[in-house]
Coordinates of C-alpha atoms and ligand atoms in Angstrom, one line a residue:
M131 CA 1.4 -23.8 0.6
K132 CA -0.3 -21.0 -0.3
V133 CA -2.1 -17.6 2.0
C134 CA -4.1 -15.7 -0.5
K135 CA -5.7 -12.8 0.1
F136 CA -9.2 -11.2 -0.9
G137 CA -9.8 -7.3 -0.5
G138 CA -12.6 -5.7 0.4
S139 CA -14.7 -5.3 -3.2
S140 CA -13.6 -9.6 -3.7
L141 CA -15.9 -9.5 -0.2
A142 CA -18.9 -6.3 -1.4
D143 CA -21.9 -9.1 -1.2
A144 CA -22.2 -13.2 -1.8
A145 CA -21.8 -13.3 -5.3
Q146 CA -18.2 -12.3 -4.7
V147 CA -18.1 -14.4 -1.9
R148 CA -19.3 -17.3 -4.0
K149 CA -16.5 -16.7 -6.1
V150 CA -14.3 -16.7 -3.3
I151 CA -15.3 -19.7 -2.0
D152 CA -14.6 -21.4 -5.7
I153 CA -11.5 -19.8 -5.8
V154 CA -10.4 -21.5 -2.6
Q155 CA -11.7 -24.7 -3.6
A156 CA -10.2 -25.4 -7.0
D157 CA -6.9 -24.7 -5.5
P158 CA -6.3 -27.6 -2.1
T159 CA -3.0 -25.4 -1.3
R160 CA -5.2 -22.7 -0.6
R161 CA -5.1 -22.4 3.0
I162 CA -4.6 -19.6 5.0
V163 CA -7.7 -16.8 3.8
V164 CA -7.5 -13.6 5.0
V165 CA -10.7 -11.0 4.6
S166 CA -10.9 -7.0 3.9
A167 CA -13.9 -5.6 5.3
P168 CA -16.7 -5.9 2.9
G169 CA -15.6 -2.7 0.3
K170 CA -17.5 -0.9 -2.2
R171 CA -20.6 -3.0 -4.1
Y172 CA -20.6 -0.3 -7.5
D173 CA -19.6 3.1 -8.0
G174 CA -20.8 5.7 -4.7
D175 CA -21.3 2.9 -2.1
T176 CA -19.5 3.3 1.0
K177 CA -16.7 0.7 2.0
V178 CA -18.1 -1.0 5.7
T179 CA -15.0 0.1 7.3
D180 CA -15.8 3.5 6.2
L181 CA -19.3 3.2 7.3
L182 CA -17.7 2.1 10.9
I183 CA -15.4 5.2 11.3
S184 CA -18.6 6.5 10.7
L185 CA -20.5 4.9 13.3
A186 CA -17.6 4.9 15.9
N187 CA -17.6 9.0 15.7
S188 CA -21.6 9.5 16.1
A189 CA -20.9 7.6 19.2
A190 CA -18.0 9.3 20.0
A191 CA -20.0 12.6 19.7
G192 CA -23.3 10.6 22.0
E193 CA -25.9 11.5 19.1
D194 CA -28.1 8.4 18.6
T195 CA -26.0 5.3 17.1
T196 CA -29.3 2.4 16.1
R197 CA -29.2 4.2 12.4
A198 CA -25.5 4.6 11.4
L199 CA -26.2 0.8 13.1
A200 CA -28.4 -0.7 11.3
E201 CA -26.3 0.2 8.4
V202 CA -23.2 -1.9 9.0
V203 CA -25.7 -4.7 10.2
E204 CA -27.9 -4.3 6.8
R205 CA -24.8 -4.9 4.8
Y206 CA -23.6 -8.5 6.6
A207 CA -27.4 -9.3 6.6
S208 CA -28.1 -8.7 3.2
M209 CA -24.7 -11.2 2.2
A210 CA -26.1 -14.0 4.7
Q211 CA -29.5 -14.4 3.9
A212 CA -28.3 -14.3 0.2
L213 CA -25.5 -16.7 1.1
G214 CA -29.1 -19.1 3.2
L215 CA -26.9 -18.8 6.4
G216 CA -29.9 -18.4 8.4
D217 CA -30.4 -15.1 11.4
G218 CA -27.7 -16.8 13.3
I219 CA -24.4 -15.5 11.8
T220 CA -26.5 -11.8 11.4
R221 CA -27.4 -12.1 15.4
E222 CA -24.4 -12.2 16.0
I223 CA -22.3 -9.5 14.1
H224 CA -25.0 -7.1 16.3
E225 CA -25.0 -8.4 18.9
D226 CA -20.9 -8.1 18.1
L227 CA -21.1 -4.0 17.3
K228 CA -22.7 -3.2 20.1
G229 CA -20.4 -5.1 22.5
R230 CA -18.1 -2.9 21.1
L231 CA -19.8 0.6 20.8
L232 CA -20.8 -0.3 24.5
K233 CA -16.1 0.1 25.5
R234 CA -16.2 3.8 24.0
A235 CA -17.2 4.6 27.7
E236 CA -13.6 2.6 29.1
L237 CA -11.5 3.6 26.2
E238 CA -9.6 6.8 24.7
W239 CA -10.9 7.5 21.5
P240 CA -8.1 6.0 18.8
A241 CA -8.6 2.8 20.5
F242 CA -11.9 2.3 20.3
L243 CA -11.9 3.9 16.6
D244 CA -9.6 1.3 15.9
L245 CA -12.0 -1.5 17.7
M246 CA -15.0 -0.5 15.5
K247 CA -13.2 -0.4 12.4
A248 CA -11.4 -4.3 13.0
A249 CA -14.8 -4.9 13.2
G250 CA -15.2 -5.2 9.6
E251 CA -12.5 -7.2 9.4
D252 CA -13.3 -9.6 12.4
N253 CA -17.1 -10.2 11.5
N254 CA -16.5 -10.1 8.0
A255 CA -14.1 -13.3 8.5
K256 CA -16.7 -14.9 10.4
L257 CA -19.3 -14.7 7.6
V258 CA -17.0 -16.3 4.9
A259 CA -16.5 -19.2 7.4
A260 CA -20.0 -19.9 7.8
A261 CA -20.8 -19.5 4.1
F262 CA -17.6 -21.9 2.8
D263 CA -19.7 -24.0 5.5
A264 CA -22.3 -23.8 4.1
A265 CA -21.2 -24.8 0.1
G266 CA -19.9 -28.1 2.6
I267 CA -16.1 -27.2 2.8
K268 CA -14.8 -27.5 5.9
A269 CA -13.5 -24.2 6.5
R270 CA -12.9 -22.4 10.4
Y271 CA -12.5 -18.5 11.8
A272 CA -9.4 -18.1 13.3
S273 CA -8.7 -15.1 15.6
P274 CA -5.5 -12.6 15.9
K275 CA -5.6 -13.2 19.1
D276 CA -5.8 -16.8 20.1
T277 CA -3.0 -16.7 17.3
G278 CA -0.6 -14.2 18.7
M279 CA -0.9 -11.3 15.8
V280 CA 0.9 -8.8 18.6
L281 CA 1.8 -5.2 17.0
K282 CA 3.1 -2.0 18.7
G283 CA 3.8 1.3 17.2
D284 CA 0.1 3.5 17.3
F285 CA -3.5 2.8 16.7
G286 CA -4.4 3.2 13.5
D287 CA -0.6 2.8 11.9
A288 CA 0.1 0.1 14.0
Q289 CA 3.3 -2.7 12.8
L290 CA 3.7 -5.8 13.8
D291 CA 6.0 -7.0 17.0
P292 CA 8.9 -9.6 15.3
D293 CA 8.0 -12.5 18.4
S294 CA 5.1 -12.8 16.7
Y295 CA 5.9 -14.8 13.2
A296 CA 7.1 -17.7 15.8
R297 CA 3.9 -17.1 17.5
L298 CA 1.6 -17.2 14.2
S299 CA 3.8 -20.2 12.7
R300 CA 3.2 -22.0 16.0
A301 CA -0.6 -21.4 15.8
F302 CA -0.8 -22.0 12.0
S303 CA 1.1 -25.2 12.2
R304 CA -1.8 -26.7 14.9
F305 CA -4.9 -26.1 12.4
D306 CA -5.6 -28.6 9.1
G307 CA -8.2 -27.4 7.1
I308 CA -8.5 -24.4 5.5
V309 CA -8.6 -21.3 8.2
I310 CA -10.3 -18.0 7.6
Y311 CA -8.5 -15.0 8.9
P312 CA -9.4 -11.4 9.2
G313 CA -6.7 -8.7 8.0
F314 CA -6.2 -5.1 8.9
F315 CA -5.3 -5.9 12.9
G316 CA -4.1 -7.2 15.7
Y317 CA -3.3 -6.3 19.3
T318 CA -1.2 -4.9 21.9
R319 CA 0.2 -6.7 24.4
E320 CA -2.0 -4.4 26.1
G321 CA -4.6 -6.8 24.9
D322 CA -6.5 -3.3 22.9
V323 CA -7.0 -3.9 19.3
V324 CA -5.5 -1.9 17.1
T325 CA -5.1 -1.4 13.4
F326 CA -2.7 -1.4 10.4
P327 CA -2.9 1.8 7.8
R328 CA -5.9 2.0 5.3
G329 CA -5.3 -0.8 3.3
G330 CA -3.8 -3.1 6.0
S331 CA -5.5 -6.2 5.1
D332 CA -2.3 -7.0 2.6
I333 CA -0.2 -6.5 5.2
T334 CA -1.7 -9.4 7.2
G335 CA -1.6 -11.2 4.6
S336 CA 1.5 -11.1 3.5
I337 CA 3.0 -11.3 7.9
L338 CA 1.4 -14.9 7.6
A339 CA 2.9 -15.7 4.3
A340 CA 6.1 -15.3 5.6
A341 CA 5.1 -16.6 8.9
V342 CA 3.8 -19.4 7.9
C343 CA 6.4 -19.8 4.7
A344 CA 4.1 -19.9 1.9
D345 CA 4.6 -20.8 -1.4
V346 CA 3.1 -17.9 -2.9
Y347 CA 1.1 -14.5 -1.0
E348 CA -2.1 -14.8 -3.6
N349 CA -3.2 -10.5 -2.8
F350 CA -6.9 -10.8 -4.7
T351 CA -8.2 -8.4 -6.2
D352 CA -10.0 -6.4 -9.1
V353 CA -7.5 -6.1 -11.8
D354 CA -6.0 -8.5 -13.9
S355 CA -2.6 -7.8 -13.6
V356 CA -0.5 -4.3 -12.8
F357 CA -0.6 -2.2 -15.5
P358 CA 2.9 -0.8 -17.4
V359 CA 1.0 2.8 -16.7
D360 CA -1.5 4.3 -14.7
P361 CA -4.6 3.9 -16.1
R362 CA -6.2 6.5 -15.7
I363 CA -4.0 8.2 -17.6
V364 CA -3.2 6.0 -20.7
P365 CA -7.1 4.4 -20.5
E366 CA -5.5 2.0 -23.7
V367 CA -3.6 0.1 -21.8
K368 CA -7.0 -1.6 -20.5
K369 CA -6.2 -3.5 -23.7
A370 CA -3.1 -4.1 -23.8
E371 CA -1.2 -6.8 -22.2
G372 CA -0.1 -6.1 -18.0
I373 CA 3.0 -7.3 -16.5
P374 CA 3.9 -10.7 -16.4
A375 CA 6.4 -10.6 -13.7
M376 CA 8.1 -8.3 -11.9
T377 CA 11.2 -7.8 -9.1
Y378 CA 10.7 -6.4 -5.7
R379 CA 12.9 -4.3 -7.0
E380 CA 10.7 -3.3 -9.8
M381 CA 7.6 -3.0 -8.0
R382 CA 9.4 -1.2 -4.8
E383 CA 10.2 1.9 -6.9
L384 CA 7.2 1.8 -9.1
A385 CA 5.0 1.4 -5.6
Y386 CA 7.6 4.1 -4.3
A387 CA 6.2 6.6 -7.6
G388 CA 2.0 6.0 -6.4
F389 CA 1.8 2.3 -8.9
G390 CA -1.0 1.1 -6.7
V391 CA -0.2 -2.0 -6.7
F392 CA 1.0 -2.0 -2.7
N393 CA 1.7 -0.1 0.1
D394 CA 5.5 -0.6 1.3
D395 CA 4.9 -1.6 4.6
A396 CA 2.5 -4.7 2.8
V397 CA 5.2 -6.4 1.1
I398 CA 7.9 -5.9 3.5
P399 CA 7.7 -9.9 5.7
A400 CA 6.7 -11.2 2.0
V401 CA 10.0 -9.6 0.5
R402 CA 11.9 -10.1 3.7
A403 CA 11.3 -13.7 3.1
R404 CA 11.7 -13.6 -0.2
I405 CA 8.1 -15.6 -0.9
P406 CA 6.6 -14.8 -3.7
I407 CA 3.4 -12.3 -5.0
N408 CA 0.7 -13.5 -7.1
I409 CA -1.5 -10.2 -7.8
R410 CA -4.7 -12.0 -9.4
N411 CA -8.0 -11.1 -9.9
T412 CA -11.1 -12.6 -8.8
N413 CA -13.2 -12.0 -11.4
H414 CA -11.4 -13.3 -13.9
P415 CA -9.8 -16.6 -12.0
S416 CA -8.0 -17.9 -14.8
E417 CA -5.4 -15.4 -15.3
P418 CA -2.0 -15.8 -14.1
G419 CA -1.8 -12.1 -13.1
T420 CA 0.9 -10.8 -12.3
M421 CA 3.5 -12.5 -9.9
I422 CA 6.0 -10.1 -7.8
Q423 CA 9.8 -12.4 -6.9
Q424 CA 13.0 -11.9 -6.3
S425 CA 14.4 -12.2 -9.7
R426 CA 12.7 -12.9 -13.5
R427 CA 13.9 -13.7 -17.0
V428 CA 14.7 -10.5 -18.6
V429 CA 14.7 -9.2 -22.0
P430 CA 17.2 -6.5 -22.5
G431 CA 16.4 -2.9 -23.2
T432 CA 13.2 -3.7 -22.0
V433 CA 10.8 -1.4 -19.2
V434 CA 8.6 -3.2 -16.8
G435 CA 6.4 0.2 -16.2
V436 CA 6.6 3.9 -15.5
A437 CA 5.0 5.5 -12.8
S438 CA 4.3 9.1 -12.2
A439 CA 3.8 11.0 -8.4
D440 CA 2.3 14.9 -7.5
G441 CA 3.2 15.9 -4.8
F442 CA 6.8 16.7 -4.1
C443 CA 9.0 20.3 -3.9
N444 CA 12.5 20.9 -4.9
I445 CA 15.0 22.8 -2.4
V446 CA 17.5 24.3 -4.7
V447 CA 21.0 25.5 -3.1
E448 CA 23.7 27.6 -5.3
K449 CA 27.0 28.4 -4.5
Y450 CA 29.9 29.3 -6.3
L451 CA 32.7 26.6 -5.9
M452 CA 30.6 24.4 -4.0
N453 CA 32.4 21.0 -5.0
R454 CA 35.2 22.4 -2.9
Q455 CA 33.6 22.4 -0.2
I456 CA 33.9 20.1 2.2
G457 CA 31.0 19.1 4.1
F458 CA 28.4 21.2 2.2
G459 CA 26.2 18.6 1.6
R460 CA 25.9 17.0 5.1
R461 CA 25.0 20.3 6.4
L462 CA 22.4 21.0 4.1
L463 CA 20.4 17.6 5.3
Q464 CA 21.9 18.0 8.7
I465 CA 19.3 20.9 8.1
L466 CA 16.8 18.8 7.3
E467 CA 17.3 16.2 9.8
E468 CA 17.2 19.0 12.0
E469 CA 13.5 19.6 11.2
R470 CA 12.7 16.3 10.9
I471 CA 12.2 16.4 7.1
S472 CA 13.2 13.1 5.1
Y473 CA 15.1 13.3 1.2
E474 CA 13.4 11.5 -1.9
H475 CA 16.3 12.7 -4.0
M476 CA 19.5 15.1 -3.9
P477 CA 20.6 15.1 -7.9
S478 CA 23.3 17.8 -8.1
G479 CA 25.8 19.7 -10.4
V480 CA 28.8 21.3 -9.8
D481 CA 28.0 24.5 -7.8
S482 CA 24.0 23.4 -7.0
Q483 CA 23.1 20.8 -4.9
C484 CA 19.0 20.3 -5.2
V485 CA 16.9 18.0 -2.8
V486 CA 14.1 17.1 -3.6
V487 CA 11.8 16.2 -0.4
K488 CA 8.0 15.7 -0.6
E489 CA 5.3 18.4 -0.4
Q490 CA 3.7 17.4 2.7
Y491 CA 7.1 17.8 5.1
L492 CA 7.1 21.2 3.9
S493 CA 4.7 23.2 4.8
R494 CA 5.3 26.9 4.1
E495 CA 6.2 28.2 8.3
R496 CA 9.1 24.7 7.9
E497 CA 10.2 26.1 4.5
A498 CA 10.3 29.6 5.7
R499 CA 13.0 27.7 8.7
V500 CA 15.0 25.9 6.3
V501 CA 15.6 28.7 3.9
S502 CA 16.6 30.9 6.8
R503 CA 19.2 28.5 8.2
I504 CA 20.4 27.4 5.2
K505 CA 21.5 30.8 4.0
E506 CA 22.5 31.2 8.3
V507 CA 24.8 27.8 8.0
L508 CA 25.8 27.1 4.2
A509 CA 25.4 31.9 2.5
P510 CA 24.6 30.6 -0.7
D511 CA 24.8 32.9 -3.2
Y512 CA 20.8 31.2 -4.3
V513 CA 18.1 28.8 -2.5
A514 CA 14.6 28.7 -3.5
V515 CA 12.1 26.3 -3.3
E516 CA 10.1 24.7 -6.4
R517 CA 7.0 23.2 -6.1
D518 CA 4.3 21.7 -7.7
I519 CA 7.0 18.8 -8.8
T520 CA 6.0 16.0 -10.4
I521 CA 8.5 12.9 -10.3
I522 CA 8.9 10.0 -12.9
M523 CA 10.0 6.7 -12.3
V524 CA 11.3 4.0 -15.6
V525 CA 11.6 1.1 -14.2
G526 CA 12.9 -2.2 -15.3
E527 CA 15.9 -4.8 -14.6
G528 CA 16.1 -5.4 -18.7
M529 CA 17.2 -1.5 -18.7
C530 CA 20.6 -3.1 -16.4
Y531 CA 23.5 -2.3 -18.8
T532 CA 21.4 -1.5 -22.6
P533 CA 22.4 2.0 -24.2
G534 CA 20.1 4.1 -25.1
M535 CA 17.8 3.5 -22.4
F536 CA 17.6 6.9 -21.0
A537 CA 18.0 8.7 -24.6
K538 CA 14.3 7.1 -25.4
A539 CA 12.9 8.6 -22.4
C540 CA 15.0 12.4 -22.8
L541 CA 13.5 11.8 -27.0
A542 CA 9.6 11.6 -26.6
L543 CA 10.1 14.3 -23.4
A544 CA 11.5 16.7 -25.7
S545 CA 9.2 15.4 -28.6
A546 CA 6.2 16.0 -26.5
G547 CA 8.0 19.7 -25.9
I548 CA 8.3 19.0 -22.2
S549 CA 11.4 20.2 -20.0
M550 CA 12.8 18.0 -17.4
S551 CA 13.8 20.5 -14.3
M552 CA 16.1 17.0 -12.7
V553 CA 17.3 13.9 -13.2
N554 CA 18.7 10.4 -11.6
Q555 CA 20.1 7.3 -11.7
G556 CA 21.3 4.8 -9.0
S557 CA 23.8 2.8 -10.0
S558 CA 22.0 -0.1 -9.9
E559 CA 20.2 0.7 -13.0
V560 CA 16.8 -0.3 -12.2
S561 CA 14.7 2.6 -12.5
F562 CA 15.7 6.3 -13.6
M563 CA 13.7 9.7 -11.9
I564 CA 13.1 12.3 -14.2
A565 CA 11.2 15.7 -12.0
I566 CA 9.1 17.5 -14.7
R567 CA 6.1 20.6 -14.1
A568 CA 3.3 18.6 -12.3
K569 CA 1.5 19.8 -15.0
D570 CA 3.1 18.0 -17.8
R571 CA 2.4 15.3 -15.8
D572 CA 0.0 13.5 -18.0
E573 CA 0.9 13.9 -21.0
A574 CA 4.3 13.1 -20.0
V575 CA 3.6 9.5 -19.1
R576 CA 2.0 9.3 -22.5
A577 CA 5.2 9.7 -24.2
L578 CA 7.1 7.6 -21.9
Y579 CA 4.0 5.1 -22.8
K580 CA 3.9 5.1 -26.5
A581 CA 8.4 5.4 -26.6
F582 CA 8.7 2.1 -24.8
F583 CA 6.0 0.1 -24.6
S584 CA 4.1 0.6 -28.1
Ligands
LIG778 N1 -11.2 -2.4 5.7 C1 -9.8 -1.8 5.3 C2 -10.1 -0.9 4.7 O1 -10.6 -0.5 4.2 C3 -8.4 -2.7 5.0 C4 -8.8 -3.7 3.8 O2 -9.9 -3.6 3.2 O3 -7.0 -3.5 3.6 O4 -8.7 0.0 4.9

């Protein structure tokens, strides 16, 4: 059995919904269909989730919501009309939204906002189920409430309550035929609607795939496959072959450095349950896409992708004879722990220690506190914070036990005149990290792409 998730661009209008129906119909094992809210139909368009956030804001500000509400309803109405669904579904959606708006009086703002955001997926699932029906394919809408999708944590940033797996598994075992399920939200134990972070329908899909022990979790989006580098930096990669297969480890390393494959939270349930994830294109369903799984056939000496992420900074601490001081590293990290700063990498020299952290966690005030604590506790010869650091991850299981991979990267960067400020490689050899100045990012990525892929 396959769980398929369709993103917002795959459901942006009636033509896209028809493609979804065809895709699901083409494979009888596609039984659970997780849907996002309608996304952008063209550049400059607004996603329904964003329309709903504006609507919630207007309602909270006590403004007249007539226009904002009409704009959301219109998105569904135009789809319903083009799909020949009649007015019933549009009326139902309109009533649903009005009912949610009335809850403004009784809910705190974060709960109200989540209730409004969830309307995008919930109503789309109902509309898509009606569209399947109209196309003569039996499909039913199933709600997160009735199936036991209980979440915990903060509004807008929920996580699954692990007991939900058993409930979901039981609920789905009772369904036959195709189930259309809204992504992005669930319920608290108290019964409030609560959403995952933005993009969270991926998380719903992954949870359901794990709960029903799916053979594959198909994630339909608008690219043929995952590219080995960011096409915004290397446009010609779009003409080259995408990544046919990668391992969970490779994906994790690439996603860490900003590969827009998935956010980490989305893959955890599928990875834990060892469910293969297949990224596919709704617009080119015959393309096999990228398969992400526990293991793959690896060609020695190959790299699967080069990712880059901006927004890091580097805390540099130097002290003569540091290597002989017991507990130096622990005390340094403890200072960060006291400030609740999580660190990313920790490359070191004989008498120097760098700690790479995300810039977003090191405001200027925090930086001042951290530096003064380091001076107080460690009495270093030198301490400084370098900002505007970009991290490049070169990733591939094929690098394991292959000499010369790092040399190739160094040579490529050297030929492009780019200086590396830090490097880090774990013993797994599945990736190495190179830190550079942010201004050199694009050129560095292009140089590495050329070295490893052309
Ligand atoms: N519709 C939500 C968003 O735009 C969730 C999703 O599409 O996955 O973030």
